[in-house]
């Protein structure tokens, strides 16, 4: 049997309505006024108010269990206020007025950054206990008007609430209160939505926020940001964390980003990266902007033409994690010479013991690293390709260019994709 006491909501009000209101003892003596509310987060639900800050410059507050009654215009205590009743702010507590009002928070449900204009509070009773629960933050114009004493002008506007379970705060003082459940919600946002959230923050919060994310999640969001934002974050981020972030990204993207940083900063970050990955990035940075070499990625699937289909699938399970795309499999000799290409579809339809050399197509459309972006675009369109390999003069494999890599050249304003729709529906790898 569940003996948990039922919760009764006695009253609803806003923080702005009670801030500054007088606090009285049972005899009617004024002991101070409500300056702020201390809260503690104890679970996935809303936090609870733990105390009332009642005196300016005084670092202790009145425990909430000493409050008998709370309305929007006064607070009444259970008994006479004694010094020994007062408690200091604990490390896992914050003052909502100081650390939440007028601050930026993340609305996890709406995937956006919003500003706290007011806080909706419930005065509740459970058994013999009375306490205050912050239920939501008000992010709307009406909340701002309420604080200015002008709410009567905006009565027709709906209050805009973000309920507490959808809040992720950003201020440093609240770091101890960020729950694992909240972090999980944030990590589950689409990288593009997370990127939009971060871009809405000021530069200081952007950097702090990025450093607090899981590095893989941060890298995915970072890839979706505008270049100016990427550069700004790297310039303010700790070099070690910045290098960890870059290591999670495709080498071609890293090369593009570092190419816009001061040379000394770029070198410092490269020197902190794993040597193999840093070397790939350095090689890509050699190519001039506007060439196919500047567009290519070195993350592709390369297999030996001597292996069987069964062996190919065994290798794919490991290689696919690091590849930019697995539409096509490139068959290369020991000296990296490109011998053929095979689509994943063709591999799936082949007999398990078939050798890849017998299945591959040998008439391959390629480009050289010095070829122009326009040449790449024309070949992708003409031959209905999703990717195109980049080779040197000796036909050694250097990398690949995907449709995504060239889209900005084909469609600078991204306003119409119809002309290039065949890129996304093609089933051909090459045209003989």
GROMACS .gro file of C-alpha atoms in nm:
model
  432
    1UNK     CA    1   0.000   0.000   0.000
    2UNK     CA    2   0.126   0.347  -0.087
    3UNK     CA    3   0.125   0.569   0.223
    4UNK     CA    4   0.275   0.867   0.048
    5UNK     CA    5   0.093   1.185   0.151
    6UNK     CA    6  -0.116   1.352  -0.115
    7UNK     CA    7   0.015   1.681  -0.248
    8UNK     CA    8  -0.222   1.980  -0.232
    9UNK     CA    9  -0.151   2.302  -0.417
   10UNK     CA   10  -0.250   2.579  -0.177
   11UNK     CA   11  -0.151   2.876  -0.389
   12UNK     CA   12   0.023   2.976  -0.712
   13UNK     CA   13   0.230   3.291  -0.763
   14UNK     CA   14   0.541   3.423  -0.935
   15UNK     CA   15   0.882   3.498  -0.792
   16UNK     CA   16   0.852   3.861  -0.901
   17UNK     CA   17   0.532   3.893  -0.695
   18UNK     CA   18   0.691   3.781  -0.368
   19UNK     CA   19   1.040   3.924  -0.408
   20UNK     CA   20   1.070   4.220  -0.171
   21UNK     CA   21   0.760   4.127   0.029
   22UNK     CA   22   0.783   4.146   0.413
   23UNK     CA   23   0.846   3.851   0.642
   24UNK     CA   24   0.671   3.849   0.983
   25UNK     CA   25   0.701   3.636   1.294
   26UNK     CA   26   0.382   3.508   1.468
   27UNK     CA   27   0.360   3.827   1.679
   28UNK     CA   28   0.356   4.048   1.372
   29UNK     CA   29   0.714   4.169   1.406
   30UNK     CA   30   0.885   4.228   1.074
   31UNK     CA   31   1.211   4.029   1.052
   32UNK     CA   32   1.310   4.123   0.699
   33UNK     CA   33   1.189   4.083   0.345
   34UNK     CA   34   1.213   3.811   0.085
   35UNK     CA   35   1.523   3.887  -0.120
   36UNK     CA   36   1.577   3.549  -0.281
   37UNK     CA   37   1.488   3.181  -0.265
   38UNK     CA   38   1.742   2.901  -0.222
   39UNK     CA   39   1.663   2.584  -0.417
   40UNK     CA   40   1.805   2.233  -0.433
   41UNK     CA   41   1.759   1.980  -0.713
   42UNK     CA   42   1.709   1.628  -0.576
   43UNK     CA   43   1.578   1.433  -0.872
   44UNK     CA   44   1.436   1.450  -1.223
   45UNK     CA   45   1.131   1.648  -1.112
   46UNK     CA   46   1.125   2.016  -1.022
   47UNK     CA   47   1.355   2.138  -0.742
   48UNK     CA   48   1.232   2.243  -0.398
   49UNK     CA   49   1.284   2.572  -0.225
   50UNK     CA   50   1.502   2.509   0.080
   51UNK     CA   51   1.516   2.856   0.230
   52UNK     CA   52   1.450   3.230   0.211
   53UNK     CA   53   1.724   3.490   0.194
   54UNK     CA   54   1.588   3.773   0.406
   55UNK     CA   55   1.867   4.026   0.469
   56UNK     CA   56   2.103   4.207   0.235
   57UNK     CA   57   2.466   4.107   0.281
   58UNK     CA   58   2.373   3.828   0.522
   59UNK     CA   59   2.486   3.487   0.397
   60UNK     CA   60   2.237   3.271   0.589
   61UNK     CA   61   1.871   3.207   0.514
   62UNK     CA   62   1.552   3.096   0.683
   63UNK     CA   63   1.474   2.723   0.632
   64UNK     CA   64   1.151   2.675   0.439
   65UNK     CA   65   1.008   2.453   0.716
   66UNK     CA   66   1.003   2.764   0.940
   67UNK     CA   67   0.744   2.923   0.709
   68UNK     CA   68   0.381   2.887   0.813
   69UNK     CA   69   0.215   3.086   0.534
   70UNK     CA   70   0.319   3.238   0.204
   71UNK     CA   71   0.111   3.465  -0.016
   72UNK     CA   72   0.196   3.708  -0.294
   73UNK     CA   73   0.216   3.998  -0.046
   74UNK     CA   74   0.363   3.858   0.279
   75UNK     CA   75   0.535   3.564   0.444
   76UNK     CA   76   0.456   3.448   0.800
   77UNK     CA   77   0.690   3.231   1.009
   78UNK     CA   78   0.603   2.944   1.243
   79UNK     CA   79   0.777   3.095   1.547
   80UNK     CA   80   1.023   3.360   1.661
   81UNK     CA   81   1.331   3.370   1.440
   82UNK     CA   82   1.646   3.258   1.621
   83UNK     CA   83   2.007   3.279   1.505
   84UNK     CA   84   2.052   2.904   1.547
   85UNK     CA   85   1.762   2.843   1.306
   86UNK     CA   86   1.944   3.010   1.016
   87UNK     CA   87   2.143   2.802   0.764
   88UNK     CA   88   2.408   2.894   0.506
   89UNK     CA   89   2.371   2.830   0.133
   90UNK     CA   90   2.493   2.478   0.059
   91UNK     CA   91   2.721   2.385  -0.237
   92UNK     CA   92   2.433   2.208  -0.412
   93UNK     CA   93   2.194   2.503  -0.373
   94UNK     CA   94   2.147   2.822  -0.573
   95UNK     CA   95   1.956   3.146  -0.531
   96UNK     CA   96   1.700   3.163  -0.810
   97UNK     CA   97   1.696   3.541  -0.830
   98UNK     CA   98   2.073   3.563  -0.863
   99UNK     CA   99   2.139   3.260  -1.083
  100UNK     CA  100   1.824   3.215  -1.291
  101UNK     CA  101   1.635   3.542  -1.334
  102UNK     CA  102   1.741   3.721  -1.656
  103UNK     CA  103   1.975   3.433  -1.739
  104UNK     CA  104   1.986   3.215  -2.049
  105UNK     CA  105   1.865   2.858  -2.020
  106UNK     CA  106   1.807   2.581  -2.271
  107UNK     CA  107   1.451   2.477  -2.344
  108UNK     CA  108   1.513   2.108  -2.420
  109UNK     CA  109   1.161   2.055  -2.553
  110UNK     CA  110   1.173   2.346  -2.795
  111UNK     CA  111   1.548   2.302  -2.864
  112UNK     CA  112   1.626   2.669  -2.819
  113UNK     CA  113   1.796   2.914  -2.588
  114UNK     CA  114   1.555   3.134  -2.392
  115UNK     CA  115   1.579   3.399  -2.120
  116UNK     CA  116   1.413   3.365  -1.779
  117UNK     CA  117   1.174   3.655  -1.718
  118UNK     CA  118   0.999   3.510  -1.413
  119UNK     CA  119   0.952   3.186  -1.220
  120UNK     CA  120   0.617   3.021  -1.146
  121UNK     CA  121   0.593   2.888  -0.789
  122UNK     CA  122   0.349   2.653  -0.613
  123UNK     CA  123   0.292   2.679  -0.235
  124UNK     CA  124   0.198   2.321  -0.150
  125UNK     CA  125   0.108   2.100   0.144
  126UNK     CA  126   0.194   1.731   0.186
  127UNK     CA  127   0.077   1.581   0.513
  128UNK     CA  128   0.184   1.828   0.783
  129UNK     CA  129   0.458   1.984   0.568
  130UNK     CA  130   0.433   2.300   0.363
  131UNK     CA  131   0.689   2.404   0.107
  132UNK     CA  132   0.745   2.581  -0.226
  133UNK     CA  133   0.803   2.414  -0.563
  134UNK     CA  134   0.931   2.608  -0.866
  135UNK     CA  135   0.723   2.456  -1.147
  136UNK     CA  136   0.821   2.653  -1.455
  137UNK     CA  137   1.004   2.954  -1.588
  138UNK     CA  138   0.819   3.228  -1.772
  139UNK     CA  139   1.002   3.325  -2.091
  140UNK     CA  140   0.734   3.546  -2.243
  141UNK     CA  141   0.674   3.918  -2.276
  142UNK     CA  142   0.400   3.900  -2.014
  143UNK     CA  143   0.650   3.770  -1.758
  144UNK     CA  144   0.879   4.065  -1.825
  145UNK     CA  145   0.588   4.309  -1.802
  146UNK     CA  146   0.482   4.156  -1.469
  147UNK     CA  147   0.819   4.241  -1.317
  148UNK     CA  148   0.788   4.598  -1.439
  149UNK     CA  149   0.439   4.633  -1.291
  150UNK     CA  150   0.286   4.656  -1.638
  151UNK     CA  151   0.118   4.318  -1.666
  152UNK     CA  152  -0.224   4.484  -1.694
  153UNK     CA  153  -0.120   4.603  -2.041
  154UNK     CA  154  -0.052   4.249  -2.159
  155UNK     CA  155  -0.342   4.052  -2.009
  156UNK     CA  156  -0.440   3.927  -2.354
  157UNK     CA  157  -0.104   3.758  -2.401
  158UNK     CA  158  -0.064   3.398  -2.292
  159UNK     CA  159   0.206   3.322  -2.038
  160UNK     CA  160   0.492   3.136  -2.205
  161UNK     CA  161   0.619   2.863  -1.975
  162UNK     CA  162   0.904   2.616  -1.995
  163UNK     CA  163   0.827   2.344  -1.741
  164UNK     CA  164   1.115   2.249  -1.517
  165UNK     CA  165   1.177   1.902  -1.661
  166UNK     CA  166   1.269   2.065  -1.993
  167UNK     CA  167   1.524   2.310  -1.851
  168UNK     CA  168   1.902   2.292  -1.886
  169UNK     CA  169   2.078   2.587  -1.726
  170UNK     CA  170   2.407   2.740  -1.832
  171UNK     CA  171   2.548   2.944  -1.547
  172UNK     CA  172   2.867   2.816  -1.380
  173UNK     CA  173   2.713   2.829  -1.030
  174UNK     CA  174   2.448   2.577  -1.134
  175UNK     CA  175   2.695   2.320  -1.263
  176UNK     CA  176   2.658   2.109  -0.949
  177UNK     CA  177   2.285   2.085  -1.012
  178UNK     CA  178   2.303   1.955  -1.368
  179UNK     CA  179   2.157   1.609  -1.346
  180UNK     CA  180   2.262   1.308  -1.547
  181UNK     CA  181   1.909   1.284  -1.684
  182UNK     CA  182   1.930   1.640  -1.815
  183UNK     CA  183   2.263   1.573  -1.982
  184UNK     CA  184   2.118   1.265  -2.149
  185UNK     CA  185   1.830   1.473  -2.288
  186UNK     CA  186   2.074   1.728  -2.424
  187UNK     CA  187   2.295   1.463  -2.582
  188UNK     CA  188   1.991   1.321  -2.761
  189UNK     CA  189   1.915   1.642  -2.948
  190UNK     CA  190   1.982   1.638  -3.322
  191UNK     CA  191   2.329   1.785  -3.386
  192UNK     CA  192   2.178   2.063  -3.599
  193UNK     CA  193   1.941   2.161  -3.316
  194UNK     CA  194   2.223   2.151  -3.064
  195UNK     CA  195   2.436   2.366  -3.295
  196UNK     CA  196   2.155   2.623  -3.317
  197UNK     CA  197   2.132   2.633  -2.937
  198UNK     CA  198   2.503   2.692  -2.898
  199UNK     CA  199   2.511   2.961  -3.167
  200UNK     CA  200   2.242   3.151  -2.974
  201UNK     CA  201   2.474   3.184  -2.673
  202UNK     CA  202   2.736   3.453  -2.621
  203UNK     CA  203   3.096   3.353  -2.691
  204UNK     CA  204   3.187   3.283  -2.326
  205UNK     CA  205   2.891   3.053  -2.268
  206UNK     CA  206   2.947   2.883  -2.605
  207UNK     CA  207   3.296   2.775  -2.506
  208UNK     CA  208   3.198   2.667  -2.154
  209UNK     CA  209   2.901   2.475  -2.288
  210UNK     CA  210   3.103   2.296  -2.556
  211UNK     CA  211   3.367   2.193  -2.301
  212UNK     CA  212   3.094   2.041  -2.082
  213UNK     CA  213   2.945   1.820  -2.356
  214UNK     CA  214   3.045   1.465  -2.438
  215UNK     CA  215   3.323   1.506  -2.697
  216UNK     CA  216   3.147   1.299  -2.966
  217UNK     CA  217   2.823   1.493  -2.923
  218UNK     CA  218   3.015   1.821  -2.924
  219UNK     CA  219   3.196   1.727  -3.246
  220UNK     CA  220   2.872   1.643  -3.427
  221UNK     CA  221   2.717   1.974  -3.323
  222UNK     CA  222   3.038   2.162  -3.403
  223UNK     CA  223   3.027   2.030  -3.761
  224UNK     CA  224   2.683   2.188  -3.806
  225UNK     CA  225   2.787   2.539  -3.698
  226UNK     CA  226   2.870   2.839  -3.911
  227UNK     CA  227   3.241   2.874  -3.978
  228UNK     CA  228   3.268   3.204  -3.788
  229UNK     CA  229   3.121   3.036  -3.479
  230UNK     CA  230   3.359   2.741  -3.512
  231UNK     CA  231   3.660   2.972  -3.529
  232UNK     CA  232   3.541   3.177  -3.231
  233UNK     CA  233   3.491   2.866  -3.016
  234UNK     CA  234   3.835   2.725  -3.100
  235UNK     CA  235   4.002   3.057  -3.025
  236UNK     CA  236   3.854   3.063  -2.673
  237UNK     CA  237   3.860   2.690  -2.594
  238UNK     CA  238   4.134   2.515  -2.402
  239UNK     CA  239   4.381   2.379  -2.663
  240UNK     CA  240   4.375   2.024  -2.530
  241UNK     CA  241   3.996   2.007  -2.538
  242UNK     CA  242   3.990   2.173  -2.880
  243UNK     CA  243   4.228   1.911  -3.020
  244UNK     CA  244   4.014   1.632  -2.870
  245UNK     CA  245   3.712   1.786  -3.041
  246UNK     CA  246   3.887   1.806  -3.379
  247UNK     CA  247   4.002   1.445  -3.358
  248UNK     CA  248   3.637   1.335  -3.362
  249UNK     CA  249   3.573   1.515  -3.693
  250UNK     CA  250   3.650   1.414  -4.055
  251UNK     CA  251   4.000   1.529  -4.160
  252UNK     CA  252   3.870   1.739  -4.451
  253UNK     CA  253   3.647   1.942  -4.218
  254UNK     CA  254   3.933   1.989  -3.974
  255UNK     CA  255   4.161   2.106  -4.256
  256UNK     CA  256   3.904   2.363  -4.370
  257UNK     CA  257   3.860   2.500  -4.018
  258UNK     CA  258   4.229   2.513  -3.928
  259UNK     CA  259   4.301   2.683  -4.258
  260UNK     CA  260   4.116   2.988  -4.126
  261UNK     CA  261   4.292   3.001  -3.789
  262UNK     CA  262   4.621   3.186  -3.731
  263UNK     CA  263   4.906   2.956  -3.834
  264UNK     CA  264   5.050   2.937  -3.482
  265UNK     CA  265   4.712   2.835  -3.334
  266UNK     CA  266   4.654   2.575  -3.606
  267UNK     CA  267   5.001   2.425  -3.550
  268UNK     CA  268   4.946   2.413  -3.174
  269UNK     CA  269   4.622   2.219  -3.218
  270UNK     CA  270   4.772   1.982  -3.474
  271UNK     CA  271   5.065   1.908  -3.244
  272UNK     CA  272   4.820   1.800  -2.972
  273UNK     CA  273   4.628   1.566  -3.201
  274UNK     CA  274   4.717   1.201  -3.260
  275UNK     CA  275   5.011   1.195  -3.508
  276UNK     CA  276   4.833   0.988  -3.773
  277UNK     CA  277   4.524   1.207  -3.778
  278UNK     CA  278   4.729   1.526  -3.767
  279UNK     CA  279   4.934   1.407  -4.066
  280UNK     CA  280   4.618   1.348  -4.271
  281UNK     CA  281   4.498   1.698  -4.190
  282UNK     CA  282   4.835   1.854  -4.278
  283UNK     CA  283   4.831   1.679  -4.616
  284UNK     CA  284   4.484   1.812  -4.692
  285UNK     CA  285   4.581   2.167  -4.591
  286UNK     CA  286   4.843   2.172  -4.868
  287UNK     CA  287   4.579   2.189  -5.142
  288UNK     CA  288   4.466   2.530  -5.260
  289UNK     CA  289   4.110   2.643  -5.201
  290UNK     CA  290   3.890   2.579  -5.503
  291UNK     CA  291   4.061   2.252  -5.598
  292UNK     CA  292   3.930   1.900  -5.559
  293UNK     CA  293   4.210   1.831  -5.312
  294UNK     CA  294   4.064   2.092  -5.077
  295UNK     CA  295   3.726   1.915  -5.088
  296UNK     CA  296   3.827   1.553  -5.045
  297UNK     CA  297   3.818   1.339  -4.734
  298UNK     CA  298   4.055   1.056  -4.656
  299UNK     CA  299   3.784   0.862  -4.474
  300UNK     CA  300   3.664   0.604  -4.726
  301UNK     CA  301   3.639   0.224  -4.751
  302UNK     CA  302   3.944   0.069  -4.919
  303UNK     CA  303   3.961  -0.309  -4.962
  304UNK     CA  304   4.193  -0.550  -5.137
  305UNK     CA  305   4.053  -0.688  -5.464
  306UNK     CA  306   4.191  -1.031  -5.365
  307UNK     CA  307   3.947  -1.096  -5.078
  308UNK     CA  308   3.608  -1.269  -5.089
  309UNK     CA  309   3.267  -1.118  -5.021
  310UNK     CA  310   3.257  -1.286  -4.679
  311UNK     CA  311   3.596  -1.141  -4.589
  312UNK     CA  312   3.484  -0.800  -4.716
  313UNK     CA  313   3.184  -0.795  -4.482
  314UNK     CA  314   3.406  -0.892  -4.188
  315UNK     CA  315   3.634  -0.595  -4.263
  316UNK     CA  316   3.342  -0.359  -4.320
  317UNK     CA  317   3.218  -0.409  -3.965
  318UNK     CA  318   3.534  -0.238  -3.843
  319UNK     CA  319   3.602   0.008  -4.126
  320UNK     CA  320   3.250   0.151  -4.162
  321UNK     CA  321   3.266   0.333  -3.827
  322UNK     CA  322   3.535   0.570  -3.953
  323UNK     CA  323   3.421   0.612  -4.315
  324UNK     CA  324   3.244   0.924  -4.441
  325UNK     CA  325   3.024   0.710  -4.668
  326UNK     CA  326   2.987   0.341  -4.748
  327UNK     CA  327   2.791   0.373  -5.074
  328UNK     CA  328   3.099   0.263  -5.266
  329UNK     CA  329   3.391   0.037  -5.181
  330UNK     CA  330   3.722   0.121  -5.345
  331UNK     CA  331   3.950  -0.171  -5.433
  332UNK     CA  332   4.316  -0.081  -5.410
  333UNK     CA  333   4.640  -0.272  -5.454
  334UNK     CA  334   4.919  -0.287  -5.196
  335UNK     CA  335   5.076   0.027  -5.346
  336UNK     CA  336   4.741   0.213  -5.316
  337UNK     CA  337   4.674   0.196  -5.690
  338UNK     CA  338   4.300   0.213  -5.755
  339UNK     CA  339   4.192  -0.101  -5.942
  340UNK     CA  340   3.815  -0.093  -5.923
  341UNK     CA  341   3.498   0.014  -5.746
  342UNK     CA  342   3.206  -0.181  -5.608
  343UNK     CA  343   2.876  -0.057  -5.469
  344UNK     CA  344   2.747  -0.184  -5.137
  345UNK     CA  345   2.434  -0.300  -5.319
  346UNK     CA  346   2.642  -0.514  -5.555
  347UNK     CA  347   2.831  -0.661  -5.260
  348UNK     CA  348   2.507  -0.755  -5.085
  349UNK     CA  349   2.381  -0.938  -5.396
  350UNK     CA  350   2.704  -1.132  -5.457
  351UNK     CA  351   2.781  -1.491  -5.360
  352UNK     CA  352   2.970  -1.520  -5.028
  353UNK     CA  353   3.273  -1.692  -5.183
  354UNK     CA  354   3.302  -1.458  -5.484
  355UNK     CA  355   3.630  -1.265  -5.512
  356UNK     CA  356   3.598  -0.886  -5.530
  357UNK     CA  357   3.829  -0.860  -5.833
  358UNK     CA  358   3.573  -1.060  -6.031
  359UNK     CA  359   3.289  -0.830  -5.922
  360UNK     CA  360   3.445  -0.485  -5.944
  361UNK     CA  361   3.395  -0.228  -6.215
  362UNK     CA  362   3.722  -0.113  -6.367
  363UNK     CA  363   3.605   0.182  -6.576
  364UNK     CA  364   3.621   0.441  -6.300
  365UNK     CA  365   3.552   0.812  -6.315
  366UNK     CA  366   3.822   0.993  -6.116
  367UNK     CA  367   3.957   1.343  -6.060
  368UNK     CA  368   4.301   1.474  -5.968
  369UNK     CA  369   4.368   1.689  -5.659
  370UNK     CA  370   4.449   1.995  -5.872
  371UNK     CA  371   4.123   1.974  -6.070
  372UNK     CA  372   3.876   2.255  -6.008
  373UNK     CA  373   3.561   2.228  -5.798
  374UNK     CA  374   3.361   2.287  -6.113
  375UNK     CA  375   3.522   1.983  -6.278
  376UNK     CA  376   3.422   1.773  -5.978
  377UNK     CA  377   3.067   1.906  -5.990
  378UNK     CA  378   3.034   1.838  -6.362
  379UNK     CA  379   3.157   1.480  -6.326
  380UNK     CA  380   2.927   1.406  -6.033
  381UNK     CA  381   2.628   1.530  -6.231
  382UNK     CA  382   2.725   1.381  -6.567
  383UNK     CA  383   2.788   1.031  -6.432
  384UNK     CA  384   2.521   1.031  -6.162
  385UNK     CA  385   2.769   0.970  -5.880
  386UNK     CA  386   2.728   1.003  -5.505
  387UNK     CA  387   3.104   1.010  -5.453
  388UNK     CA  388   3.408   1.042  -5.678
  389UNK     CA  389   3.762   0.919  -5.604
  390UNK     CA  390   4.063   1.150  -5.611
  391UNK     CA  391   4.385   0.995  -5.746
  392UNK     CA  392   4.737   1.116  -5.820
  393UNK     CA  393   4.918   1.094  -6.156
  394UNK     CA  394   5.008   0.731  -6.087
  395UNK     CA  395   4.642   0.645  -6.015
  396UNK     CA  396   4.712   0.603  -5.644
  397UNK     CA  397   4.411   0.661  -5.421
  398UNK     CA  398   4.422   0.989  -5.224
  399UNK     CA  399   4.064   1.032  -5.106
  400UNK     CA  400   3.704   1.082  -5.214
  401UNK     CA  401   3.467   1.375  -5.263
  402UNK     CA  402   3.101   1.330  -5.170
  403UNK     CA  403   2.797   1.510  -5.301
  404UNK     CA  404   2.767   1.686  -4.965
  405UNK     CA  405   3.121   1.819  -5.004
  406UNK     CA  406   3.042   1.979  -5.340
  407UNK     CA  407   2.684   2.098  -5.268
  408UNK     CA  408   2.793   2.449  -5.175
  409UNK     CA  409   2.965   2.479  -5.513
  410UNK     CA  410   2.665   2.346  -5.701
  411UNK     CA  411   2.403   2.537  -5.504
  412UNK     CA  412   2.556   2.835  -5.322
  413UNK     CA  413   2.222   2.960  -5.184
  414UNK     CA  414   2.077   2.615  -5.113
  415UNK     CA  415   1.747   2.755  -5.242
  416UNK     CA  416   1.676   2.483  -5.495
  417UNK     CA  417   1.780   2.120  -5.489
  418UNK     CA  418   1.564   1.997  -5.778
  419UNK     CA  419   1.836   2.026  -6.041
  420UNK     CA  420   2.054   1.787  -5.847
  421UNK     CA  421   1.792   1.549  -5.713
  422UNK     CA  422   1.942   1.269  -5.923
  423UNK     CA  423   2.240   1.263  -5.687
  424UNK     CA  424   2.024   1.124  -5.411
  425UNK     CA  425   1.827   0.863  -5.607
  426UNK     CA  426   2.094   0.725  -5.840
  427UNK     CA  427   2.174   0.356  -5.821
  428UNK     CA  428   2.467   0.372  -6.060
  429UNK     CA  429   2.827   0.396  -5.951
  430UNK     CA  430   2.987   0.467  -6.289
  431UNK     CA  431   2.877   0.491  -6.646
  432UNK     CA  432   3.076   0.284  -6.895
   0.00000   0.00000   0.00000
